mmCIF file of C-alpha atoms in Angstrom:
data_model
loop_
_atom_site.group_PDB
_atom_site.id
_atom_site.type_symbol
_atom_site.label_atom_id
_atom_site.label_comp_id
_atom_site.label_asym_id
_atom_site.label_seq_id
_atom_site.Cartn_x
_atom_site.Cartn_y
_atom_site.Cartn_z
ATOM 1 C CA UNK A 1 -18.295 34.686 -6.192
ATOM 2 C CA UNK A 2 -15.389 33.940 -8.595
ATOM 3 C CA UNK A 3 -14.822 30.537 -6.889
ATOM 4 C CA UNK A 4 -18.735 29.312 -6.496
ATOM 5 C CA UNK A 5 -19.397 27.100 -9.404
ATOM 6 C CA UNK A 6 -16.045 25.166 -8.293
ATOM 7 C CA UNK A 7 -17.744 24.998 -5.000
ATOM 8 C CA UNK A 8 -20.800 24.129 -6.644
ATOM 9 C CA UNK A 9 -18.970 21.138 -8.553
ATOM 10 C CA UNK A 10 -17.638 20.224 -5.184
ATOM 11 C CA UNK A 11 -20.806 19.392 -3.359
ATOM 12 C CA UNK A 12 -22.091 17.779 -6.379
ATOM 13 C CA UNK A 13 -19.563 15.470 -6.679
ATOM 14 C CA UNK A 14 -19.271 14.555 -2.942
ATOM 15 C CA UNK A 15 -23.589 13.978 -3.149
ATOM 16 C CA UNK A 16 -23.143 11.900 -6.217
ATOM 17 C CA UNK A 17 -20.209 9.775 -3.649
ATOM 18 C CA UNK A 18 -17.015 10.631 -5.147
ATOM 19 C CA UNK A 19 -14.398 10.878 -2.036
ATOM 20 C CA UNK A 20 -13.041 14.156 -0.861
ATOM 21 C CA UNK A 21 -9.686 12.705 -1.668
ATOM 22 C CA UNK A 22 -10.656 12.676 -5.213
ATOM 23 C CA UNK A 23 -12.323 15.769 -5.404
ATOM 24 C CA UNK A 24 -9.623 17.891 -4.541
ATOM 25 C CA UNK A 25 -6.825 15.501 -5.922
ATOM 26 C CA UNK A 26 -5.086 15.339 -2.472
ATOM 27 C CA UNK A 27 -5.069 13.586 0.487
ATOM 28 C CA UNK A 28 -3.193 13.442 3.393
ATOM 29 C CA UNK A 29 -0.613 10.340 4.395
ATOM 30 C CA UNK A 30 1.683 10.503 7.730
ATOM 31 C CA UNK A 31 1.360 14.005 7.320
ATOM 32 C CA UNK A 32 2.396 13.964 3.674
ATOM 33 C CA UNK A 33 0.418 15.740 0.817
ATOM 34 C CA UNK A 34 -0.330 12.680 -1.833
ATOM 35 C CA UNK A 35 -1.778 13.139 -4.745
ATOM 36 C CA UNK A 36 -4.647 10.909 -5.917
ATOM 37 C CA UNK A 37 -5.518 9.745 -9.368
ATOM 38 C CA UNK A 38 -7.804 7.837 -11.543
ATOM 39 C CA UNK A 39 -7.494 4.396 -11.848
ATOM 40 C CA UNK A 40 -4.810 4.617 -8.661
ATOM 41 C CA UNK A 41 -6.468 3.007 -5.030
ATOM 42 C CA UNK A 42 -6.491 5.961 -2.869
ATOM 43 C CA UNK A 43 -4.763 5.833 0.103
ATOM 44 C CA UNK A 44 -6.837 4.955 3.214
ATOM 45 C CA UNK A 45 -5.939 5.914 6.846
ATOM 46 C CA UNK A 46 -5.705 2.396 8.206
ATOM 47 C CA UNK A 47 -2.651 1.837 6.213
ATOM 48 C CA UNK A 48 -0.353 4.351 7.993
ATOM 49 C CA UNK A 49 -0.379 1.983 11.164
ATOM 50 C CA UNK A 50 1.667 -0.737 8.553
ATOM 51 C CA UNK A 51 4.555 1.995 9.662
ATOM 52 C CA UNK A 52 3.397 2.690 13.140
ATOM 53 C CA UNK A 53 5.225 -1.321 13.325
ATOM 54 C CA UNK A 54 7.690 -0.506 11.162
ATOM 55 C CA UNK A 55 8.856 1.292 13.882
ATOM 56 C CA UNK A 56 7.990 -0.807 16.319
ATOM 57 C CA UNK A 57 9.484 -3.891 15.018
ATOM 58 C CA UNK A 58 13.046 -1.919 14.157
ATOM 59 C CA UNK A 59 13.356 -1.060 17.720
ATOM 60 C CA UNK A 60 13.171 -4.554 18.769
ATOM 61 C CA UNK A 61 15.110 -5.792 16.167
ATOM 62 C CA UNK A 62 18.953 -6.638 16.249
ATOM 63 C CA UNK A 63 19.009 -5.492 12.527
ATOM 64 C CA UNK A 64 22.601 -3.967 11.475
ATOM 65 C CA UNK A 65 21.847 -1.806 9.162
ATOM 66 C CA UNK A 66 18.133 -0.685 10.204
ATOM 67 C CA UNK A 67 19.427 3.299 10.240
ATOM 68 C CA UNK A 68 19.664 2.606 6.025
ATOM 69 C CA UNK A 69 17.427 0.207 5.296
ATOM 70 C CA UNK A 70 16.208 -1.242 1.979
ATOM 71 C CA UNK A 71 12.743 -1.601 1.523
ATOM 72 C CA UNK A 72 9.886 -2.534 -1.408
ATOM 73 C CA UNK A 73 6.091 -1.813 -1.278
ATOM 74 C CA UNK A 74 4.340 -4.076 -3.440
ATOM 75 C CA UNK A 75 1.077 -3.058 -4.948
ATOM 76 C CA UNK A 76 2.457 0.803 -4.347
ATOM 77 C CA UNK A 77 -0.763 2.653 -5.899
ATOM 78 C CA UNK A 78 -0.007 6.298 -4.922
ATOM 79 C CA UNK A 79 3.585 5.614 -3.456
ATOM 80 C CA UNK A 80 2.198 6.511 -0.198
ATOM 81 C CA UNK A 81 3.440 3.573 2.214
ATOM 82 C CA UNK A 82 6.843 3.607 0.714
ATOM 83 C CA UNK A 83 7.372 7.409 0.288
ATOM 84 C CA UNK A 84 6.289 7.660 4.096
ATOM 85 C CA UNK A 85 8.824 5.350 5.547
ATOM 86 C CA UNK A 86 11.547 6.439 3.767
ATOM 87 C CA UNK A 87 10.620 9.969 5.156
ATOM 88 C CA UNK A 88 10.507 8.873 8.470
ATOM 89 C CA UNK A 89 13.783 6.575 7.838
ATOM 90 C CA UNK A 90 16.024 9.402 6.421
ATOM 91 C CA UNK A 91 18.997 7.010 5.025
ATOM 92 C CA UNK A 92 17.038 4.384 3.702
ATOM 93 C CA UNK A 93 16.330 3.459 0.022
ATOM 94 C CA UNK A 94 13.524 1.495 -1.730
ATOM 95 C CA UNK A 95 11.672 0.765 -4.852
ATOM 96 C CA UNK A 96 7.695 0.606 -5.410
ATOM 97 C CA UNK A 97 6.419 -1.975 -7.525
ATOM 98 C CA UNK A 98 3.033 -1.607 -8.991
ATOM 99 C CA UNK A 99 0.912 -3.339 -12.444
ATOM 100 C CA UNK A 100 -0.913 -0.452 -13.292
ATOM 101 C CA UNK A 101 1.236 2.355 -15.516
ATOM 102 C CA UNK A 102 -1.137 4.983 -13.836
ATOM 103 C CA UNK A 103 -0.297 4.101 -10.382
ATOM 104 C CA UNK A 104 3.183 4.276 -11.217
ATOM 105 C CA UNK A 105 3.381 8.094 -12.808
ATOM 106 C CA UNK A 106 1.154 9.117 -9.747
ATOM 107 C CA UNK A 107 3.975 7.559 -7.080
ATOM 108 C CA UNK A 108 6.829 9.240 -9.323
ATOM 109 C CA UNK A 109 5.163 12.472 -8.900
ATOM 110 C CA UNK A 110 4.332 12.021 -5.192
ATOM 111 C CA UNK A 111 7.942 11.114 -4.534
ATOM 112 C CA UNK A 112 9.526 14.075 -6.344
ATOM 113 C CA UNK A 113 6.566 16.823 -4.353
ATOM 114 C CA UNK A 114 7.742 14.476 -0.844
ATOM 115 C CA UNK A 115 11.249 15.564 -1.042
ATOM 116 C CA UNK A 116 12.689 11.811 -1.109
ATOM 117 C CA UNK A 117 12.357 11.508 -4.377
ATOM 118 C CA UNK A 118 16.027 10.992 -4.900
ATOM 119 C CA UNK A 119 15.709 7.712 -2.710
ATOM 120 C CA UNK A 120 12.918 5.967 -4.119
ATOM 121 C CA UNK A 121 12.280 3.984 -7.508
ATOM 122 C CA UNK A 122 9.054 3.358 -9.183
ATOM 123 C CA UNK A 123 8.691 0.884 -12.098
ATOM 124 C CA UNK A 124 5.737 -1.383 -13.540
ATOM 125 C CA UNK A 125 5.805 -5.020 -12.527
ATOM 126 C CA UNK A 126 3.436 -7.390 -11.160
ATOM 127 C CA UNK A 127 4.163 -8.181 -7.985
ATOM 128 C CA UNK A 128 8.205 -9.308 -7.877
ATOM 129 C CA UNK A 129 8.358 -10.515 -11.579
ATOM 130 C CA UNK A 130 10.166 -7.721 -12.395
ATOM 131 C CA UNK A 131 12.466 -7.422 -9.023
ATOM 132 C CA UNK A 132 15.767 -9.286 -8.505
ATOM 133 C CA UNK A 133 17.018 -7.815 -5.499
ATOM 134 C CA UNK A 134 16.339 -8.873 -2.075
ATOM 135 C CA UNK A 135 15.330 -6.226 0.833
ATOM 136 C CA UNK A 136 15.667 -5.832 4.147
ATOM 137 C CA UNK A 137 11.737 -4.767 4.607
ATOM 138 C CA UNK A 138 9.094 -5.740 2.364
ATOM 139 C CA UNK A 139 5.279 -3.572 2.534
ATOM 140 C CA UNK A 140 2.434 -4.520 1.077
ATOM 141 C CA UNK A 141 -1.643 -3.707 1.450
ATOM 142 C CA UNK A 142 -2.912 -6.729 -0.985
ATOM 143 C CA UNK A 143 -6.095 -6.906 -2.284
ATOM 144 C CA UNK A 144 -8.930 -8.912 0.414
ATOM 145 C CA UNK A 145 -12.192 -8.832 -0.717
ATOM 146 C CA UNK A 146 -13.624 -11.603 -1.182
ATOM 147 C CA UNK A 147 -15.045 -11.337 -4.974
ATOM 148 C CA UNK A 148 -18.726 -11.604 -3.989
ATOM 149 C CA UNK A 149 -18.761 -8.952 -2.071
ATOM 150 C CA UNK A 150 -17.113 -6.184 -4.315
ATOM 151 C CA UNK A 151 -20.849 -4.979 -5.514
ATOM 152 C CA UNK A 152 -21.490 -4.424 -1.488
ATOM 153 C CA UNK A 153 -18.973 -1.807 -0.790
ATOM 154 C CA UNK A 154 -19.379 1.748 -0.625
ATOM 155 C CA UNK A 155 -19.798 3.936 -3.440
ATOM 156 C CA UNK A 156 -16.695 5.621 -2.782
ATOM 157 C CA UNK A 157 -14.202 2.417 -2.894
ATOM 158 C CA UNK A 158 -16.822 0.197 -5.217
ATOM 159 C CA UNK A 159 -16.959 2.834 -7.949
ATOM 160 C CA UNK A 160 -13.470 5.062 -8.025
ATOM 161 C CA UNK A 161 -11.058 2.479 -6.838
ATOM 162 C CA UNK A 162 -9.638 0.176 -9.416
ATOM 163 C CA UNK A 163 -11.162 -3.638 -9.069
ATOM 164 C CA UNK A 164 -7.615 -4.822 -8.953
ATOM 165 C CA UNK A 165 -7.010 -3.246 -5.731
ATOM 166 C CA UNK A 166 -9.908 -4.705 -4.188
ATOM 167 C CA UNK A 167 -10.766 -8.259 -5.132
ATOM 168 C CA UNK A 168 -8.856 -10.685 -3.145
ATOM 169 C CA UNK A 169 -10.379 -13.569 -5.127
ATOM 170 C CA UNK A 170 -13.092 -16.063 -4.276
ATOM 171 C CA UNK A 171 -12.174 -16.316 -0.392
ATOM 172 C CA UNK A 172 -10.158 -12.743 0.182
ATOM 173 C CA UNK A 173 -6.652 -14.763 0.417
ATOM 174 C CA UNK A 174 -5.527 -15.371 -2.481
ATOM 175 C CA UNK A 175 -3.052 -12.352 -2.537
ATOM 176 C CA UNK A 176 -1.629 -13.433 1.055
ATOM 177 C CA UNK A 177 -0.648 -17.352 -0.493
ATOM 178 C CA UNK A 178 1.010 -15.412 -2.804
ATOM 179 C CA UNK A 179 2.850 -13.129 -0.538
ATOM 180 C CA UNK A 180 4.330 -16.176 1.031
ATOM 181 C CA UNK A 181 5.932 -16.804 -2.109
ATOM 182 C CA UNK A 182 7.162 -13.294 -3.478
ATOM 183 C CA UNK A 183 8.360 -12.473 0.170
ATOM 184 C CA UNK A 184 10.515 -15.664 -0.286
ATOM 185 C CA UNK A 185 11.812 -14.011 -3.445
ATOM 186 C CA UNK A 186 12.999 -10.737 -2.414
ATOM 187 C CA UNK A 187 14.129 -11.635 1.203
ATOM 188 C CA UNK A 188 17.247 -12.238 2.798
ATOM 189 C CA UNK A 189 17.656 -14.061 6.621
ATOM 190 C CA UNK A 190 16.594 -11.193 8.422
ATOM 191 C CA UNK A 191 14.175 -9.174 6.224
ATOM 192 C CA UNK A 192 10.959 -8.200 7.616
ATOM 193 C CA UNK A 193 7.439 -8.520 6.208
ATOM 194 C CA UNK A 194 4.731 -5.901 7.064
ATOM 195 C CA UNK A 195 1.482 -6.463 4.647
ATOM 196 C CA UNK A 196 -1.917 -4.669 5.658
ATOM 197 C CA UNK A 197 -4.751 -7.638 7.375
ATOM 198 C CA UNK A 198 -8.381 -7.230 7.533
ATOM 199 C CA UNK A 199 -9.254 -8.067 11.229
ATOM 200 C CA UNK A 200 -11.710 -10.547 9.543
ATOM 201 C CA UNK A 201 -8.778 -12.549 8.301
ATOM 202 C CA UNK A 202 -6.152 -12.483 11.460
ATOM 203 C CA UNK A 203 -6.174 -15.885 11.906
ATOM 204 C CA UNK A 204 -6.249 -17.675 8.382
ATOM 205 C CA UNK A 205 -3.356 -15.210 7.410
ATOM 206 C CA UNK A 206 -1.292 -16.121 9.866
ATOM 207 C CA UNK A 207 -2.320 -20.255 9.447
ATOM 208 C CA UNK A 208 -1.716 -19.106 5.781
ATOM 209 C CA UNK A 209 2.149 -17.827 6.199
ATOM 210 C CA UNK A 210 2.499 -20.380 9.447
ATOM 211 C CA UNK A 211 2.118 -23.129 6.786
ATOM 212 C CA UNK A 212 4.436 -21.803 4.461
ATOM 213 C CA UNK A 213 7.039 -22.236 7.114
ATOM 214 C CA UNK A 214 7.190 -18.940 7.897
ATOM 215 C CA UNK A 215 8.260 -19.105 12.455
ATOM 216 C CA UNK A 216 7.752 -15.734 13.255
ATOM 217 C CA UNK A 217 4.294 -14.400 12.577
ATOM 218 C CA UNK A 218 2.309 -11.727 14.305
#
């Protein structure tokens, strides 16, 4: 009894569409508790396989120093990508770059509950304008949708996650012309993109970064 009207606020809130995620202020990330937030995009489960080739590509890789690696996730939110790979890469270091204060307090808090708090860095900045270091692996899930088709999504992304995180401008791409440039920026010879592609936009991404001059896309 003592816990029914919470219960009660519960089901309400999932009937009127808000996610369980941000219900309960949790969700769960490569088996890592993150917390959610207002105004911060919530973490969705097709992101974790961004490190599923992390892994993949570092075992191929001739890399020297992949055992204590550098990394930056751009467009951070909740910290999750970052705070995830450097839990699964135990000597490696990074920083998480986000525009939105909010998402930034929310990935400081996430990284100090993780445990690898200590090897991560959150600050404000959008994009690389405020990042002068290069990295050996750069993360990023950009916005891509398209900008008439924000009003069609779900209640659950259309409604509680910020509009920055979503629109990709007029044809969905616009954030992956720019990653071609702020990759450029914070790369060295052998750094390593991984940024998050809607299977609707395979092939114009990789035209888009093929273009750029980029000779090894997948």
């Amino acid at each position: 009894p003592e816990i029914a009207p919470q219960i009660e606020d519960a089901v309400y809130k999932r009937e009127n569409r808000m996610p369980i995620a941000r219900i309960f202020g949790r969700t769960m990330f490569r088996g890592m508790s993150i917390k959610t937030g207002d105004g911060v995009f919530e973490p969705c489960i097709e992101t974790e396989t961004l490190i599923e080739h992390l892994h993949i590509i570092l075992e191929k890789s001739h890399m020297k120093n992949k055992g204590h690696l550098r990394m930056l996730d751009m467009g951070t939110g909740t910290g999750c990508l970052l705070l995830s790979a450097l839990n699964e890469i135990p000597h490696s270091t990074g920083v998480g770059v986000d525009i939105a204060q909010a998402a930034v307090e929310i990935a400081k808090e996430n990284a100090d509950i993780s445990g690898v708090g200590t090897r991560a860095e959150f600050r404000v900045s959008n994009w690389t304008q405020n990042v002068n270091e290069t990295f050996d692996v750069v993360l990023c899930n950009p916005p891509f949708v398209p900008s008439s088709l924000i009003e069609t999504l779900v209640p659950e992304v259309r409604v509680h996650d910020p509009k920055a995180s979503l629109d990709g401008g007029r044809d969905g791409l616009r954030y992956y012309r720019q990653l071609t440039e702020d990759f450029l920026r914070v790369s060295h010879a052998g750094s390593i993109g991984i940024f998050h592609v809607s299977m609707t936009f395979i092939d114009q991404v990789k035209r888009i970064f093929q273009n750029a001059g980029y000779g090894s896309v997948e």
